[in-house]
Amino acid sequence: MRIYEAVFLEHSLQPDSSYYSLTTGTNRKRRSKKAEANTMILKVCTSLLLLFLVNSVWTRTVRQVYDDLDPGHWSRYTSECPQECFCPPSFPNALYCDNKGLKEIPPIPARIWYLYLQNNQIEKISEKPFANATHLRWINLNKNKITNSGIESGVLSKLKRLLYLFLEDNELEEVPAPLPVGLEQLRLARNKISKIPEGVFSHLENLTMLDLHHNSLLDSALQSDTFQGLNNLMQLNIAKNSLKKMPLSIPANTLQLFLDNNSIEVIPENYFSAIPKVTFLRLNYNKLSDDGIPPNGFNVSSILDLQLSHNQLTKIPPINAHLEHLHLDHNKIKSVNGTQICPVSIALEEDYGYYGNIPRLRYLRLDGNEIQPPIPLDIMICFRLLQAVVI
């Protein structure tokens, strides 16, 4: 209401043009200065009013937050918080024990949902600290010294509500088992994992992301049933391992498949028909050659981002019209023929223009090859949506 009043007052102070036209020059100057002064006062008052209103709302909100935290709860939070850790009153469901030089996990209060234990010297995960922690959703144990022998049998599977488990940069030699059945993300990067126990993923129907990159996995570690049960997996990262073949039986719903920094030489015929939803495919830093790719190996309508950098290709493999990003830098490609690589007929494309099924490629990277500029005209004619070409 006060804001509306201020607006009305501002309008009431506007000078009357007809009145000013009848006064003398001196009066006009005086009245003009008076009007300017009144306008300035009005603006200051309006600003102070708005500041008062905002401050009142903010004060009321903050006061409400602190009123909701009963003094009894404050003392309980303080008494339950492990001495080595930090329990922020504004985030009572979180426990911060990271970067404390801990060698063992302290007792976890029952109220904790989010547990941060990264960057310590922890070697074991035992059941005792989690006796009351029945509500845990998130555990970060990255950058510790945890081994498989240091994980007490069944301790992880008993955390029934756990959704996110981070065990990167530890000393694991195999995927820990058994795991919580409700898990949604499992991050095991930068360990020493060379073995995946049989059936370890069979009950993880909710898992959407599995990160195993930078481990020691060989082809023999990935059997046809290794990923069985991961019906909702969307991202699988097996980059920086020791694979020479494409992994078997990737879950059908996988959207993102990362296989960089392996030694893969061949793409099997119709390999991607088993994962019809794959959208992002990374095969950088492998040993792929022209002979190792079937004629339509990457002509897959679901793939939008294809990365084949740092391989041994001498020509651009056939692609699908739906592809949007193509990385082919640092191969052995000597020339580019737009007519040959265009996924649709250039003649038909010229006839139908933007109303036809024109290729959607927007980004093409070809640097680090033996291609010399300029960019061939037929490339631009075919890929009309191109926004960047790197040669």
GROMACS .gro file of C-alpha atoms in nm:
model
  391
    1MET     CA    1   0.000   0.000   0.000
    2ARG     CA    2   0.282   0.243   0.084
    3ILE     CA    3   0.448   0.175  -0.246
    4TYR     CA    4   0.131   0.267  -0.432
    5GLU     CA    5   0.105   0.583  -0.227
    6ALA     CA    6   0.457   0.681  -0.315
    7VAL     CA    7   0.380   0.634  -0.682
    8PHE     CA    8   0.071   0.854  -0.651
    9LEU     CA    9   0.272   1.123  -0.473
   10GLU     CA   10   0.536   1.115  -0.744
   11HIS     CA   11   0.274   1.175  -1.009
   12SER     CA   12   0.125   1.458  -0.803
   13LEU     CA   13   0.461   1.638  -0.801
   14GLN     CA   14   0.502   1.637  -1.178
   15PRO     CA   15   0.510   1.998  -1.310
   16ASP     CA   16   0.206   2.126  -1.495
   17SER     CA   17   0.330   2.223  -1.840
   18SER     CA   18   0.042   2.467  -1.906
   19TYR     CA   19   0.106   2.647  -1.578
   20TYR     CA   20   0.477   2.691  -1.650
   21SER     CA   21   0.409   2.839  -1.984
   22LEU     CA   22   0.226   3.135  -1.822
   23THR     CA   23   0.493   3.229  -1.565
   24THR     CA   24   0.793   3.448  -1.603
   25GLY     CA   25   1.140   3.314  -1.671
   26THR     CA   26   1.246   3.365  -1.308
   27ASN     CA   27   0.944   3.185  -1.172
   28ARG     CA   28   1.003   2.904  -1.417
   29LYS     CA   29   1.357   2.857  -1.283
   30ARG     CA   30   1.242   2.868  -0.920
   31ARG     CA   31   0.961   2.628  -0.975
   32SER     CA   32   1.186   2.402  -1.182
   33LYS     CA   33   1.442   2.383  -0.900
   34LYS     CA   34   1.166   2.322  -0.648
   35ALA     CA   35   1.021   2.044  -0.860
   36GLU     CA   36   1.365   1.885  -0.897
   37ALA     CA   37   1.416   1.902  -0.521
   38ASN     CA   38   1.075   1.745  -0.457
   39THR     CA   39   1.146   1.472  -0.711
   40MET     CA   40   1.481   1.397  -0.546
   41ILE     CA   41   1.318   1.378  -0.203
   42LEU     CA   42   1.054   1.145  -0.343
   43LYS     CA   43   1.315   0.913  -0.494
   44VAL     CA   44   1.506   0.899  -0.167
   45CYS     CA   45   1.188   0.823   0.027
   46THR     CA   46   1.087   0.555  -0.220
   47SER     CA   47   1.431   0.392  -0.200
   48LEU     CA   48   1.422   0.398   0.180
   49LEU     CA   49   1.073   0.247   0.177
   50LEU     CA   50   1.180  -0.037  -0.053
   51LEU     CA   51   1.490  -0.098   0.155
   52PHE     CA   52   1.276  -0.114   0.468
   53LEU     CA   53   1.038  -0.366   0.312
   54VAL     CA   54   1.317  -0.589   0.182
   55ASN     CA   55   1.499  -0.574   0.514
   56SER     CA   56   1.179  -0.661   0.700
   57VAL     CA   57   1.116  -0.967   0.483
   58TRP     CA   58   1.480  -1.081   0.511
   59THR     CA   59   1.484  -1.031   0.890
   60ARG     CA   60   1.157  -1.219   0.927
   61THR     CA   61   1.290  -1.509   0.714
   62VAL     CA   62   1.620  -1.537   0.900
   63ARG     CA   63   1.445  -1.507   1.237
   64GLN     CA   64   1.206  -1.784   1.135
   65VAL     CA   65   1.496  -2.012   1.041
   66TYR     CA   66   1.665  -1.963   1.375
   67ASP     CA   67   1.336  -1.987   1.567
   68ASP     CA   68   1.278  -2.326   1.404
   69LEU     CA   69   1.609  -2.448   1.547
   70ASP     CA   70   1.506  -2.522   1.902
   71PRO     CA   71   1.781  -2.447   2.159
   72GLY     CA   72   1.749  -2.804   2.275
   73HIS     CA   73   1.829  -2.921   1.926
   74TRP     CA   74   2.138  -2.700   1.914
   75SER     CA   75   2.282  -2.862   2.223
   76ARG     CA   76   2.192  -3.209   2.094
   77TYR     CA   77   2.363  -3.141   1.760
   78THR     CA   78   2.673  -3.023   1.944
   79SER     CA   79   2.688  -3.321   2.177
   80GLU     CA   80   2.632  -3.574   1.896
   81CYS     CA   81   2.886  -3.423   1.658
   82PRO     CA   82   3.216  -3.616   1.658
   83GLN     CA   83   3.493  -3.403   1.803
   84GLU     CA   84   3.704  -3.440   1.488
   85CYS     CA   85   3.426  -3.320   1.256
   86PHE     CA   86   3.212  -3.017   1.182
   87CYS     CA   87   2.832  -3.014   1.211
   88PRO     CA   88   2.690  -2.694   1.057
   89PRO     CA   89   2.373  -2.586   1.243
   90SER     CA   90   2.229  -2.456   0.917
   91PHE     CA   91   2.271  -2.801   0.758
   92PRO     CA   92   2.195  -3.046   1.043
   93ASN     CA   93   2.181  -3.352   0.815
   94ALA     CA   94   2.544  -3.313   0.703
   95LEU     CA   95   2.865  -3.420   0.874
   96TYR     CA   96   3.197  -3.280   0.751
   97CYS     CA   97   3.498  -3.490   0.848
   98ASP     CA   98   3.709  -3.422   0.539
   99ASN     CA   99   4.075  -3.317   0.548
  100LYS     CA  100   4.114  -3.408   0.917
  101GLY     CA  101   4.389  -3.669   0.895
  102LEU     CA  102   4.149  -3.935   1.026
  103LYS     CA  103   4.263  -4.298   1.030
  104GLU     CA  104   3.922  -4.439   1.114
  105ILE     CA  105   3.559  -4.342   1.069
  106PRO     CA  106   3.406  -4.173   1.377
  107PRO     CA  107   3.059  -4.268   1.509
  108ILE     CA  108   2.795  -4.126   1.276
  109PRO     CA  109   2.486  -3.965   1.440
  110ALA     CA  110   2.146  -4.100   1.338
  111ARG     CA  111   2.030  -3.772   1.183
  112ILE     CA  112   2.307  -3.765   0.918
  113TRP     CA  113   2.219  -3.798   0.551
  114TYR     CA  114   2.537  -3.658   0.395
  115LEU     CA  115   2.876  -3.780   0.513
  116TYR     CA  116   3.201  -3.624   0.392
  117LEU     CA  117   3.515  -3.824   0.475
  118GLN     CA  118   3.737  -3.748   0.176
  119ASN     CA  119   4.106  -3.663   0.198
  120ASN     CA  120   4.193  -3.864   0.507
  121GLN     CA  121   4.404  -4.170   0.594
  122ILE     CA  122   4.114  -4.412   0.649
  123GLU     CA  123   4.198  -4.776   0.581
  124LYS     CA  124   3.886  -4.958   0.699
  125ILE     CA  125   3.509  -4.940   0.671
  126SER     CA  126   3.362  -5.125   0.969
  127GLU     CA  127   3.004  -5.166   1.084
  128LYS     CA  128   3.040  -5.005   1.428
  129PRO     CA  129   3.054  -4.634   1.322
  130PHE     CA  130   2.734  -4.682   1.118
  131ALA     CA  131   2.532  -4.854   1.391
  132ASN     CA  132   2.293  -4.557   1.422
  133ALA     CA  133   2.333  -4.413   1.072
  134THR     CA  134   2.019  -4.556   0.920
  135HIS     CA  135   1.937  -4.250   0.707
  136LEU     CA  136   2.259  -4.208   0.510
  137ARG     CA  137   2.206  -4.104   0.146
  138TRP     CA  138   2.555  -3.986   0.050
  139ILE     CA  139   2.904  -4.102   0.151
  140ASN     CA  140   3.222  -3.947   0.014
  141LEU     CA  141   3.530  -4.155   0.096
  142ASN     CA  142   3.749  -4.034  -0.190
  143LYS     CA  143   4.125  -4.009  -0.142
  144ASN     CA  144   4.176  -4.247   0.148
  145LYS     CA  145   4.366  -4.576   0.183
  146ILE     CA  146   4.076  -4.820   0.175
  147THR     CA  147   4.143  -5.175   0.056
  148ASN     CA  148   3.899  -5.457  -0.008
  149SER     CA  149   4.023  -5.643   0.299
  150GLY     CA  150   3.954  -5.330   0.502
  151ILE     CA  151   3.582  -5.331   0.416
  152GLU     CA  152   3.390  -5.538   0.670
  153SER     CA  153   3.164  -5.797   0.509
  154GLY     CA  154   2.812  -5.667   0.448
  155VAL     CA  155   2.874  -5.322   0.594
  156LEU     CA  156   2.782  -5.137   0.273
  157SER     CA  157   2.474  -5.342   0.188
  158LYS     CA  158   2.328  -5.266   0.530
  159LEU     CA  159   2.309  -4.897   0.443
  160LYS     CA  160   1.963  -4.944   0.295
  161ARG     CA  161   1.898  -4.581   0.204
  162LEU     CA  162   2.236  -4.502   0.052
  163LEU     CA  163   2.209  -4.346  -0.295
  164TYR     CA  164   2.560  -4.211  -0.367
  165LEU     CA  165   2.886  -4.388  -0.284
  166PHE     CA  166   3.221  -4.225  -0.367
  167LEU     CA  167   3.533  -4.442  -0.327
  168GLU     CA  168   3.766  -4.281  -0.579
  169ASP     CA  169   4.143  -4.263  -0.528
  170ASN     CA  170   4.171  -4.554  -0.286
  171GLU     CA  171   4.349  -4.889  -0.304
  172LEU     CA  172   4.066  -5.120  -0.410
  173GLU     CA  173   4.158  -5.417  -0.628
  174GLU     CA  174   3.800  -5.522  -0.706
  175VAL     CA  175   3.453  -5.376  -0.694
  176PRO     CA  176   3.335  -5.401  -0.331
  177ALA     CA  177   3.044  -5.635  -0.268
  178PRO     CA  178   2.769  -5.658  -0.170
  179LEU     CA  179   2.642  -5.307  -0.237
  180PRO     CA  180   2.325  -5.123  -0.123
  181VAL     CA  181   2.038  -5.220  -0.354
  182GLY     CA  182   1.908  -4.862  -0.379
  183LEU     CA  183   2.237  -4.715  -0.500
  184GLU     CA  184   2.208  -4.459  -0.781
  185GLN     CA  185   2.571  -4.356  -0.832
  186LEU     CA  186   2.888  -4.559  -0.775
  187ARG     CA  187   3.221  -4.386  -0.832
  188LEU     CA  188   3.531  -4.606  -0.818
  189ALA     CA  189   3.774  -4.417  -1.039
  190ARG     CA  190   4.151  -4.421  -0.985
  191ASN     CA  191   4.182  -4.741  -0.786
  192LYS     CA  192   4.360  -5.065  -0.876
  193ILE     CA  193   4.049  -5.257  -0.975
  194SER     CA  194   4.119  -5.555  -1.200
  195LYS     CA  195   3.827  -5.775  -1.097
  196ILE     CA  196   3.450  -5.737  -1.091
  197PRO     CA  197   3.289  -6.007  -0.873
  198GLU     CA  198   3.018  -6.211  -1.040
  199GLY     CA  199   2.669  -6.071  -0.983
  200VAL     CA  200   2.789  -5.762  -0.798
  201PHE     CA  201   2.558  -5.539  -1.004
  202SER     CA  202   2.270  -5.783  -1.045
  203HIS     CA  203   2.043  -5.615  -0.788
  204LEU     CA  204   2.134  -5.252  -0.858
  205GLU     CA  205   1.832  -5.165  -1.070
  206ASN     CA  206   1.841  -4.800  -0.962
  207LEU     CA  207   2.203  -4.738  -1.055
  208THR     CA  208   2.226  -4.465  -1.319
  209MET     CA  209   2.600  -4.391  -1.314
  210LEU     CA  210   2.895  -4.630  -1.285
  211ASP     CA  211   3.245  -4.481  -1.296
  212LEU     CA  212   3.533  -4.729  -1.325
  213HIS     CA  213   3.779  -4.515  -1.517
  214HIS     CA  214   4.153  -4.521  -1.449
  215ASN     CA  215   4.172  -4.874  -1.312
  216SER     CA  216   4.338  -5.197  -1.430
  217LEU     CA  217   4.052  -5.375  -1.605
  218LEU     CA  218   4.136  -5.625  -1.879
  219ASP     CA  219   3.894  -5.770  -2.135
  220SER     CA  220   3.867  -6.085  -1.923
  221ALA     CA  221   3.721  -5.883  -1.635
  222LEU     CA  222   3.416  -5.785  -1.843
  223GLN     CA  223   3.208  -6.094  -1.907
  224SER     CA  224   2.876  -6.112  -2.090
  225ASP     CA  225   2.685  -6.094  -1.760
  226THR     CA  226   2.905  -5.841  -1.578
  227PHE     CA  227   2.658  -5.554  -1.615
  228GLN     CA  228   2.347  -5.770  -1.587
  229GLY     CA  229   2.082  -5.604  -1.372
  230LEU     CA  230   2.179  -5.245  -1.448
  231ASN     CA  231   1.851  -5.178  -1.624
  232ASN     CA  232   1.852  -4.802  -1.562
  233LEU     CA  233   2.220  -4.727  -1.616
  234MET     CA  234   2.270  -4.408  -1.817
  235GLN     CA  235   2.644  -4.341  -1.787
  236LEU     CA  236   2.921  -4.601  -1.799
  237ASN     CA  237   3.281  -4.482  -1.774
  238ILE     CA  238   3.553  -4.743  -1.838
  239ALA     CA  239   3.812  -4.502  -1.973
  240LYS     CA  240   4.183  -4.541  -1.890
  241ASN     CA  241   4.186  -4.915  -1.843
  242SER     CA  242   4.358  -5.191  -2.042
  243LEU     CA  243   4.081  -5.298  -2.279
  244LYS     CA  244   4.160  -5.420  -2.630
  245LYS     CA  245   3.801  -5.500  -2.724
  246MET     CA  246   3.467  -5.328  -2.692
  247PRO     CA  247   3.304  -5.445  -2.366
  248LEU     CA  248   3.034  -5.708  -2.388
  249SER     CA  249   2.667  -5.663  -2.306
  250ILE     CA  250   2.650  -5.293  -2.223
  251PRO     CA  251   2.314  -5.215  -2.056
  252ALA     CA  252   2.054  -5.128  -2.319
  253ASN     CA  253   1.955  -4.792  -2.164
  254THR     CA  254   2.309  -4.652  -2.160
  255LEU     CA  255   2.322  -4.295  -2.291
  256GLN     CA  256   2.686  -4.209  -2.229
  257LEU     CA  257   2.967  -4.458  -2.295
  258PHE     CA  258   3.323  -4.347  -2.222
  259LEU     CA  259   3.605  -4.575  -2.343
  260ASP     CA  260   3.892  -4.327  -2.386
  261ASN     CA  261   4.255  -4.424  -2.327
  262ASN     CA  262   4.231  -4.796  -2.388
  263SER     CA  263   4.381  -5.008  -2.667
  264ILE     CA  264   4.065  -5.088  -2.861
  265GLU     CA  265   4.130  -5.178  -3.224
  266VAL     CA  266   3.798  -5.305  -3.359
  267ILE     CA  267   3.429  -5.210  -3.344
  268PRO     CA  268   3.220  -5.528  -3.390
  269GLU     CA  269   2.953  -5.534  -3.660
  270ASN     CA  270   2.618  -5.399  -3.534
  271TYR     CA  271   2.770  -5.336  -3.191
  272PHE     CA  272   2.552  -5.034  -3.116
  273SER     CA  273   2.225  -5.205  -3.205
  274ALA     CA  274   2.232  -5.353  -2.854
  275ILE     CA  275   2.249  -5.004  -2.700
  276PRO     CA  276   1.997  -4.814  -2.914
  277LYS     CA  277   1.987  -4.509  -2.685
  278VAL     CA  278   2.359  -4.429  -2.676
  279THR     CA  279   2.400  -4.055  -2.733
  280PHE     CA  280   2.755  -3.968  -2.626
  281LEU     CA  281   3.036  -4.199  -2.735
  282ARG     CA  282   3.400  -4.135  -2.649
  283LEU     CA  283   3.674  -4.351  -2.800
  284ASN     CA  284   3.963  -4.104  -2.790
  285TYR     CA  285   4.319  -4.235  -2.748
  286ASN     CA  286   4.264  -4.588  -2.876
  287LYS     CA  287   4.406  -4.785  -3.172
  288LEU     CA  288   4.118  -4.769  -3.414
  289SER     CA  289   4.205  -4.790  -3.783
  290ASP     CA  290   3.990  -4.783  -4.097
  291ASP     CA  291   3.992  -5.164  -4.112
  292GLY     CA  292   3.867  -5.189  -3.755
  293ILE     CA  293   3.544  -4.998  -3.825
  294PRO     CA  294   3.255  -5.168  -4.012
  295PRO     CA  295   3.111  -4.974  -4.312
  296ASN     CA  296   2.825  -4.835  -4.103
  297GLY     CA  297   2.979  -4.881  -3.761
  298PHE     CA  298   2.906  -4.526  -3.649
  299ASN     CA  299   2.606  -4.463  -3.873
  300VAL     CA  300   2.378  -4.472  -3.569
  301SER     CA  301   2.085  -4.233  -3.542
  302SER     CA  302   2.099  -4.203  -3.160
  303ILE     CA  303   2.462  -4.083  -3.147
  304LEU     CA  304   2.482  -3.703  -3.119
  305ASP     CA  305   2.841  -3.665  -2.995
  306LEU     CA  306   3.114  -3.890  -3.138
  307GLN     CA  307   3.476  -3.854  -3.026
  308LEU     CA  308   3.746  -4.047  -3.213
  309SER     CA  309   4.047  -3.824  -3.148
  310HIS     CA  310   4.401  -3.966  -3.130
  311ASN     CA  311   4.344  -4.286  -3.325
  312GLN     CA  312   4.485  -4.418  -3.653
  313LEU     CA  313   4.213  -4.328  -3.902
  314THR     CA  314   4.303  -4.215  -4.253
  315LYS     CA  315   3.951  -4.123  -4.358
  316ILE     CA  316   3.628  -4.005  -4.202
  317PRO     CA  317   3.397  -4.299  -4.125
  318PRO     CA  318   3.033  -4.285  -4.242
  319ILE     CA  319   2.816  -4.091  -3.999
  320ASN     CA  320   2.446  -4.041  -3.942
  321ALA     CA  321   2.257  -3.724  -4.031
  322HIS     CA  322   2.160  -3.681  -3.663
  323LEU     CA  323   2.520  -3.645  -3.545
  324GLU     CA  324   2.592  -3.296  -3.403
  325HIS     CA  325   2.953  -3.310  -3.278
  326LEU     CA  326   3.238  -3.502  -3.442
  327HIS     CA  327   3.594  -3.510  -3.304
  328LEU     CA  328   3.854  -3.658  -3.540
  329ASP     CA  329   4.160  -3.457  -3.448
  330HIS     CA  330   4.505  -3.615  -3.433
  331ASN     CA  331   4.448  -3.903  -3.670
  332LYS     CA  332   4.611  -3.962  -4.010
  333ILE     CA  333   4.346  -3.811  -4.234
  334LYS     CA  334   4.492  -3.642  -4.544
  335SER     CA  335   4.186  -3.508  -4.721
  336VAL     CA  336   3.813  -3.453  -4.681
  337ASN     CA  337   3.555  -3.512  -4.951
  338GLY     CA  338   3.221  -3.362  -4.856
  339THR     CA  339   3.034  -3.559  -5.120
  340GLN     CA  340   3.164  -3.889  -4.980
  341ILE     CA  341   3.109  -3.821  -4.611
  342CYS     CA  342   2.777  -3.639  -4.646
  343PRO     CA  343   2.510  -3.865  -4.488
  344VAL     CA  344   2.253  -3.750  -4.746
  345SER     CA  345   2.278  -3.676  -5.115
  346ILE     CA  346   2.397  -3.319  -5.170
  347ALA     CA  347   2.182  -3.300  -5.484
  348LEU     CA  348   1.870  -3.393  -5.287
  349GLU     CA  349   1.968  -3.153  -5.011
  350GLU     CA  350   1.985  -2.867  -5.260
  351ASP     CA  351   1.641  -2.962  -5.392
  352TYR     CA  352   1.472  -2.981  -5.051
  353GLY     CA  353   1.681  -2.721  -4.866
  354TYR     CA  354   1.595  -2.673  -4.502
  355TYR     CA  355   1.273  -2.865  -4.540
  356GLY     CA  356   1.453  -3.190  -4.602
  357ASN     CA  357   1.645  -3.417  -4.365
  358ILE     CA  358   1.961  -3.208  -4.372
  359PRO     CA  359   2.261  -3.318  -4.159
  360ARG     CA  360   2.269  -3.169  -3.811
  361LEU     CA  361   2.646  -3.154  -3.769
  362ARG     CA  362   2.740  -2.833  -3.586
  363TYR     CA  363   3.097  -2.897  -3.473
  364LEU     CA  364   3.374  -3.069  -3.669
  365ARG     CA  365   3.727  -3.101  -3.538
  366LEU     CA  366   4.000  -3.216  -3.780
  367ASP     CA  367   4.317  -3.052  -3.649
  368GLY     CA  368   4.626  -3.263  -3.595
  369ASN     CA  369   4.578  -3.444  -3.925
  370GLU     CA  370   4.737  -3.380  -4.264
  371ILE     CA  371   4.452  -3.170  -4.398
  372GLN     CA  372   4.535  -2.832  -4.544
  373PRO     CA  373   4.293  -2.537  -4.552
  374PRO     CA  374   4.073  -2.406  -4.702
  375ILE     CA  375   3.765  -2.603  -4.604
  376PRO     CA  376   3.618  -2.778  -4.909
  377LEU     CA  377   3.304  -2.609  -5.037
  378ASP     CA  378   3.110  -2.935  -5.052
  379ILE     CA  379   3.157  -2.971  -4.674
  380MET     CA  380   2.976  -2.642  -4.622
  381ILE     CA  381   2.708  -2.732  -4.875
  382CYS     CA  382   2.638  -3.063  -4.701
  383PHE     CA  383   2.662  -2.952  -4.338
  384ARG     CA  384   2.468  -2.627  -4.349
  385LEU     CA  385   2.429  -2.608  -3.973
  386LEU     CA  386   2.804  -2.613  -3.908
  387GLN     CA  387   2.906  -2.349  -3.656
  388ALA     CA  388   3.272  -2.443  -3.613
  389VAL     CA  389   3.529  -2.637  -3.812
  390VAL     CA  390   3.879  -2.682  -3.671
  391ILE     CA  391   4.150  -2.779  -3.918
   0.00000   0.00000   0.00000
